[in-house]
Structure formats: structure tokens, C-alpha cells
Coordinates of C-alpha atoms in Angstrom, one line a residue:
M1 CA 11.4 25.0 -1.5
S2 CA 14.9 23.5 -1.5
L3 CA 16.5 22.0 1.7
G4 CA 20.3 22.2 2.4
Y5 CA 22.2 19.6 4.4
Y6 CA 22.5 21.7 7.6
L7 CA 20.8 25.0 8.3
D8 CA 20.4 26.6 4.8
Y9 CA 17.2 26.4 2.7
H10 CA 16.1 28.2 -0.5
V11 CA 12.7 29.6 -1.4
S12 CA 11.3 30.3 -4.8
T13 CA 7.9 31.3 -6.3
D14 CA 8.9 30.4 -9.9
A15 CA 11.6 27.7 -9.5
V16 CA 14.0 30.1 -11.3
T17 CA 15.0 32.8 -8.8
W18 CA 15.9 31.5 -5.3
D19 CA 16.2 33.3 -2.0
N20 CA 18.7 31.8 0.4
R21 CA 17.6 31.5 4.0
N22 CA 18.8 30.0 7.3
L23 CA 16.7 28.0 9.7
G24 CA 18.2 29.7 12.7
M25 CA 18.1 26.6 14.9
T26 CA 20.3 23.7 15.8
L27 CA 18.9 21.0 13.5
E28 CA 20.3 18.6 10.9
P29 CA 17.3 18.3 8.5
S30 CA 16.4 15.0 6.9
N31 CA 13.3 15.9 4.8
V32 CA 10.8 18.6 4.0
K33 CA 7.2 18.1 2.8
F34 CA 4.2 20.2 2.1
L35 CA 1.1 18.5 3.6
N36 CA -2.4 19.8 4.4
S37 CA -1.4 23.4 3.4
T38 CA 1.6 23.3 5.8
W39 CA 5.4 22.9 5.4
Y40 CA 6.9 20.2 7.7
L41 CA 10.6 19.9 8.3
T42 CA 11.9 16.7 9.9
G43 CA 15.4 16.2 11.4
S44 CA 17.7 15.6 14.3
D45 CA 15.6 17.7 16.7
G46 CA 12.1 16.5 15.9
V47 CA 9.6 18.2 13.6
Y48 CA 9.1 21.9 12.7
K49 CA 6.3 23.4 10.7
T50 CA 5.2 26.7 9.1
N51 CA 2.5 27.9 6.7
D52 CA 5.0 30.3 5.1
P53 CA 8.7 29.1 4.8
V54 CA 9.7 32.8 4.6
T55 CA 8.7 33.2 8.2
A56 CA 9.8 31.4 11.3
W57 CA 9.4 27.7 12.0
T58 CA 7.8 26.4 15.1
S59 CA 8.2 23.0 16.8
L60 CA 5.4 20.5 16.1
D61 CA 5.5 19.2 19.7
A62 CA 8.0 19.7 22.5
T63 CA 8.0 16.0 23.3
L64 CA 9.9 15.4 20.0
K65 CA 12.8 17.7 20.9
N66 CA 16.1 15.8 20.7
T67 CA 14.4 13.0 18.8
H68 CA 15.6 12.2 15.3
I69 CA 12.6 12.1 13.0
N70 CA 13.3 11.3 9.3
D71 CA 9.9 11.7 7.6
I72 CA 6.2 12.5 7.9
A73 CA 3.1 11.3 6.0
Y74 CA -0.5 12.5 6.0
S75 CA -3.9 11.0 5.2
A76 CA -6.6 13.6 4.3
D77 CA -9.2 10.9 4.6
T78 CA -8.6 10.5 8.4
N79 CA -6.6 13.6 9.2
R80 CA -3.9 11.3 10.6
Y81 CA -0.2 11.9 10.5
V82 CA 2.6 9.3 10.8
L83 CA 6.2 10.1 11.7
A84 CA 9.2 7.8 11.1
G85 CA 12.4 8.0 13.1
Q86 CA 15.0 5.6 14.5
D87 CA 13.3 2.4 15.7
K88 CA 9.9 4.0 16.1
L89 CA 6.8 5.0 14.2
Y90 CA 4.6 7.8 15.7
S91 CA 1.0 8.8 14.9
F92 CA -1.4 11.6 15.7
I93 CA -4.6 13.2 14.4
G94 CA -5.0 16.9 13.6
N95 CA -3.3 19.0 16.3
G96 CA -3.0 16.0 18.6
K97 CA 0.2 14.9 20.4
P98 CA 2.4 12.4 18.6
E99 CA 2.5 9.0 20.3
V100 CA 4.6 6.0 19.6
V101 CA 2.5 3.3 17.9
Y102 CA 5.1 0.9 16.8
T103 CA 8.6 0.0 18.0
D104 CA 11.0 -2.6 16.5
N105 CA 14.3 -2.8 18.3
S106 CA 15.7 -4.9 15.4
V107 CA 15.1 -2.0 13.0
P108 CA 18.0 0.5 13.0
N109 CA 16.2 3.4 11.3
F110 CA 12.7 4.0 10.0
Y111 CA 13.7 6.4 7.2
R112 CA 10.7 7.1 4.8
V113 CA 6.9 7.0 5.1
T114 CA 4.2 7.7 2.6
Y115 CA 0.4 7.4 2.3
G116 CA -2.0 6.4 -0.6
D117 CA -5.3 4.6 -1.2
G118 CA -5.9 4.0 2.5
V119 CA -2.4 2.5 3.1
Y120 CA 0.6 3.8 4.9
I121 CA 4.0 2.5 3.9
A122 CA 7.2 2.9 6.0
T123 CA 10.7 1.9 4.9
T124 CA 13.9 1.5 6.9
Y125 CA 17.5 2.4 5.9
M126 CA 20.9 1.8 7.4
D127 CA 24.1 1.8 5.4
G128 CA 25.1 -1.7 4.3
E129 CA 21.8 -3.3 5.5
A130 CA 18.7 -4.5 3.7
T131 CA 15.6 -2.4 3.8
K132 CA 12.4 -3.6 5.4
I133 CA 9.0 -2.4 4.2
Y134 CA 6.2 -2.0 6.7
R135 CA 2.5 -1.6 5.9
S136 CA -0.5 -0.2 7.8
T137 CA -4.1 0.7 7.0
D138 CA -4.8 2.9 10.0
G139 CA -1.4 4.3 10.9
L140 CA -1.5 2.4 14.2
S141 CA -1.0 -1.3 13.6
W142 CA 2.0 -2.2 11.4
A143 CA 3.3 -5.4 9.7
Q144 CA 6.5 -6.1 7.9
V145 CA 5.7 -7.2 4.3
Y146 CA 9.0 -7.2 2.3
T147 CA 12.8 -7.2 2.7
T148 CA 15.2 -6.1 0.0
N149 CA 18.5 -7.8 -0.7
R150 CA 21.5 -6.4 1.1
G151 CA 23.2 -3.8 -1.1
Q152 CA 19.8 -2.8 -2.7
A153 CA 18.4 -0.7 0.1
I154 CA 15.6 1.9 -0.4
F155 CA 16.3 5.6 -0.3
D156 CA 12.8 7.0 -1.0
I157 CA 9.2 6.1 -1.8
A158 CA 6.3 7.8 -3.5
Y159 CA 2.6 7.1 -4.3
G160 CA 0.7 8.0 -7.4
N161 CA -2.2 6.6 -9.5
H162 CA -2.8 3.6 -7.3
V163 CA 0.8 2.6 -7.3
F164 CA 3.6 2.7 -4.7
V165 CA 7.1 3.1 -6.1
A166 CA 10.3 2.9 -4.0
V167 CA 13.9 3.5 -5.3
G168 CA 17.3 3.1 -4.0
E169 CA 20.7 1.4 -4.3
A170 CA 22.0 -0.4 -7.5
G171 CA 19.4 1.2 -9.8
Q172 CA 16.6 -0.8 -8.2
A173 CA 12.9 0.2 -8.1
Y174 CA 10.2 -1.6 -6.1
V175 CA 6.6 -1.4 -7.2
S176 CA 3.3 -2.4 -5.4
N177 CA -0.4 -1.8 -6.1
D178 CA -1.5 -2.7 -2.5
G179 CA 1.6 -2.3 -0.4
I180 CA 1.7 -6.1 0.3
S181 CA 3.2 -7.7 -2.9
W182 CA 6.3 -5.9 -4.3
T183 CA 7.9 -6.3 -7.7
K184 CA 11.5 -5.4 -8.2
A185 CA 12.7 -3.7 -11.4
T186 CA 16.0 -2.3 -12.6
V187 CA 15.8 1.3 -14.0
L188 CA 17.1 1.2 -17.5
N189 CA 20.8 2.1 -17.8
Y190 CA 21.0 2.8 -14.1
N191 CA 22.1 -0.6 -12.9
G192 CA 24.7 -0.1 -10.1
M193 CA 23.8 3.5 -9.6
G194 CA 22.0 4.9 -6.5
L195 CA 18.5 6.4 -7.1
A196 CA 18.4 9.1 -4.5
S197 CA 14.8 10.2 -4.7
V198 CA 11.4 9.6 -6.3
T199 CA 8.3 11.7 -6.8
Y200 CA 5.0 11.5 -8.7
A201 CA 3.5 14.4 -10.8
A202 CA 1.7 14.9 -14.1
G203 CA 1.1 11.2 -14.6
K204 CA 4.7 10.1 -14.1
F205 CA 7.2 9.0 -11.4
Y206 CA 10.5 10.8 -11.6
T207 CA 13.8 9.6 -10.1
V208 CA 17.3 11.1 -10.0
S209 CA 20.9 9.9 -9.8
T210 CA 24.5 10.8 -10.4
N211 CA 25.7 12.9 -13.3
E212 CA 22.5 15.0 -13.4
R213 CA 20.5 11.9 -14.4
V214 CA 16.7 12.1 -14.4
A215 CA 14.4 9.2 -15.4
S216 CA 10.7 8.9 -15.6
S217 CA 8.1 6.1 -15.6
R218 CA 4.3 5.8 -15.8
N219 CA 4.2 2.6 -13.8
G220 CA 7.5 2.3 -11.9
V221 CA 8.6 -0.7 -14.0
N222 CA 9.5 0.7 -17.4
W223 CA 11.7 3.8 -17.2
L224 CA 12.9 6.4 -19.7
E225 CA 15.9 8.7 -19.2
E226 CA 14.7 12.3 -19.5
W227 CA 18.1 14.0 -18.9
S228 CA 21.7 13.3 -18.2
Q229 CA 25.1 14.9 -18.4
V230 CA 27.6 12.1 -18.1
S231 CA 30.6 14.5 -17.9
S232 CA 29.0 16.4 -15.1
S233 CA 30.3 16.0 -11.5
I234 CA 26.9 17.1 -10.1
D235 CA 24.9 14.3 -8.4
F236 CA 21.2 15.0 -8.0
A237 CA 19.8 14.2 -4.5
D238 CA 16.2 15.1 -4.9
I239 CA 13.5 16.2 -7.4
S240 CA 10.2 17.9 -7.2
I241 CA 7.6 18.8 -9.8
G242 CA 5.2 21.8 -9.5
G243 CA 4.0 24.9 -11.3
G244 CA 4.9 23.4 -14.7
R245 CA 8.6 22.9 -13.8
A246 CA 10.9 20.2 -12.5
V247 CA 13.4 21.2 -9.8
A248 CA 16.4 19.0 -9.1
V249 CA 18.8 19.7 -6.3
G250 CA 22.2 18.1 -5.7
Y251 CA 25.9 18.7 -5.1
D252 CA 29.2 18.7 -7.0
N253 CA 31.1 15.6 -5.9
L254 CA 34.4 17.4 -6.6
T255 CA 33.8 20.8 -4.9
Y256 CA 30.8 19.9 -2.7
D257 CA 29.0 23.1 -3.8
G258 CA 25.2 22.8 -3.8
H259 CA 23.2 23.2 -7.1
I260 CA 19.6 23.8 -8.0
K261 CA 18.5 23.1 -11.6
S262 CA 15.1 23.7 -13.1
A263 CA 13.4 22.8 -16.4
P264 CA 9.9 22.8 -17.9
V265 CA 7.9 19.6 -17.6
P266 CA 5.2 18.4 -20.1
V267 CA 1.8 20.0 -19.8
V268 CA -1.1 17.7 -19.0
N269 CA -3.3 17.6 -22.1
S270 CA -6.1 15.6 -20.7
V271 CA -7.2 13.4 -17.8
T272 CA -9.5 10.4 -18.4
V273 CA -11.3 8.8 -15.4
S274 CA -12.9 5.3 -15.7
P275 CA -15.7 4.6 -15.0
T276 CA -16.9 8.0 -16.2
S277 CA -19.7 7.9 -13.7
A278 CA -19.6 6.3 -10.3
T279 CA -22.1 6.1 -7.4
V280 CA -20.8 5.9 -3.8
V281 CA -23.0 5.4 -0.8
Q282 CA -22.1 7.2 2.4
G283 CA -19.3 5.3 4.1
G284 CA -18.5 3.3 1.0
T285 CA -15.6 3.4 -1.5
E286 CA -15.2 3.2 -5.2
Q287 CA -11.9 2.6 -7.1
L288 CA -11.3 4.8 -10.2
T289 CA -8.7 4.5 -12.9
V290 CA -7.1 7.7 -14.1
T291 CA -5.2 8.1 -17.4
V292 CA -3.1 11.2 -17.8
D293 CA -2.1 12.3 -21.4
V294 CA 0.9 14.6 -21.5

């Protein structure tokens, strides 16, 4: 599924042929995610959901109407959702009612939120301001753990293989294994360029930028450019990996036409888990290391 800036979105079953559709509602969308077998659409009028994006969308909760929600995250371990929007973070379990769990009046805009390894991470964004990173282990109690430099704000964050990776302005990536300590790295050859989005799939993190640039990394620190067209006026805004294909969406910075581009991604040859055998008692945990060969 590809999301347009206002009311248009596009649906495809093969990432090659796309069906153009309209939301049919007054909403400026901010993000779309597929969580727990459900599509969630966040934006200027709360959160909408559907099990089939070809059919109608329904409001997640009436109390969120007229509330700008930027993003949503989900923990399958606890069945808990977290919403990020404006100066607030919300949380709810299952089909429960979203409730405000954290407010920071000094924060202009909670922009992105993700979950992994028992940890929620939320980031802020406001043009010209530094980004603040917040951490929570239960989705209820939050603490600020990191602040970027001004001019190096974060646009997006993803989790994969026990690592959080955030990307943003000036070609900067931010990496953490625990969500507390963060290491900053510059994506090779992308210094000074905005990294619009990041996702994790098939053992790699992928990020996109101007001139159809796509870069990948196994650890979030060392990056390799996968594709670019330096003469292109198309700036990629987002990327997703699925069904053996990478789909990047963006716009032409001269004509402002929207574009969807798709390409095959490497096939996963093998997955190695260490230790090969692990015993976990009820209520306990065990950390495994996964190596993906592509």
C-alpha cells in the first residue's frame, strides 16, 4: 500500500500494478502501518483502520477525532499499542480506549514511534529544532534519553535484529541496541542530504533520499548505496520491503507528480540462530542472535 499526501492511496498485490483509490474523508495522512493483521492510518483526524485497504476505513476511536496523530506502534508480547501525536503519547491494549499516558508541553511534536525487544521508542520532530528520543519498557512510563544536534533532526525510526536505527537530516543515522545509548553515524556519500525514511527487512535496514537514492546497512552504522539516479528530479520519501520486492515512493521536485518505483530485493538464502537450542522457563526470556545470509 502506498499513501499519498492528502486523500489518495494506492493498493497493489504484486508491487507492479497499482490501483488508485481515495480515502473519502477529510484527513491529512501522516503515516500508514500494517500491525497485528490490520492496516492503521494516522493523520490530522485521529486514527483509522481496516483489515482490507480496498474496503472502507473506520475510526479507531471517536475520542481521537480532530486530534493529530502522527504514528502508531504495537507490541505483540503485551497486545499494547502506542500512539504519537503533538505533545502527547497515548496507549491502549487490544480494543481498549486510547488514553494519554505522557505529556510534555516543551515537546512540539511527537512524530514517530516504534517497538522492539520489549522497548518502545518515540521521537519528536519540528522543523529547525533538535529531535528528542524517548524510551519506555511498558508504553506507559516514558523518559527522555537522547537529543540530536539542531539541524540533524530525525525523520523516521525502525527496529530489526536487536537494533534501533533512526535516520534524518544531514545524512545522519542514530543506532542503539537498548534504546538508551545512541551512536551517531553519517550515511556514506549522503552527508548533507535528508534521509526521509528507514525500514528493516531481509536482514538489512534500508533508507531513501533525493535523486532516487536507496542505501542499505546490516547494522545501521556502515551503509552501502544500492541505487541512485543523480540526474533524476525524483526524491524518494518512503520505502517498504515485502513479497520479494522493494517499493519506493516519492515525488518529482520539478513537477510535484507522485511516483512509485519497484525492484526485486535479494532472496534470503539462510537464517542462522545462536544459540541453536535454548530453554526458556515460563515467564522468562532468552536473547537469541540471528544472522541472515542474502
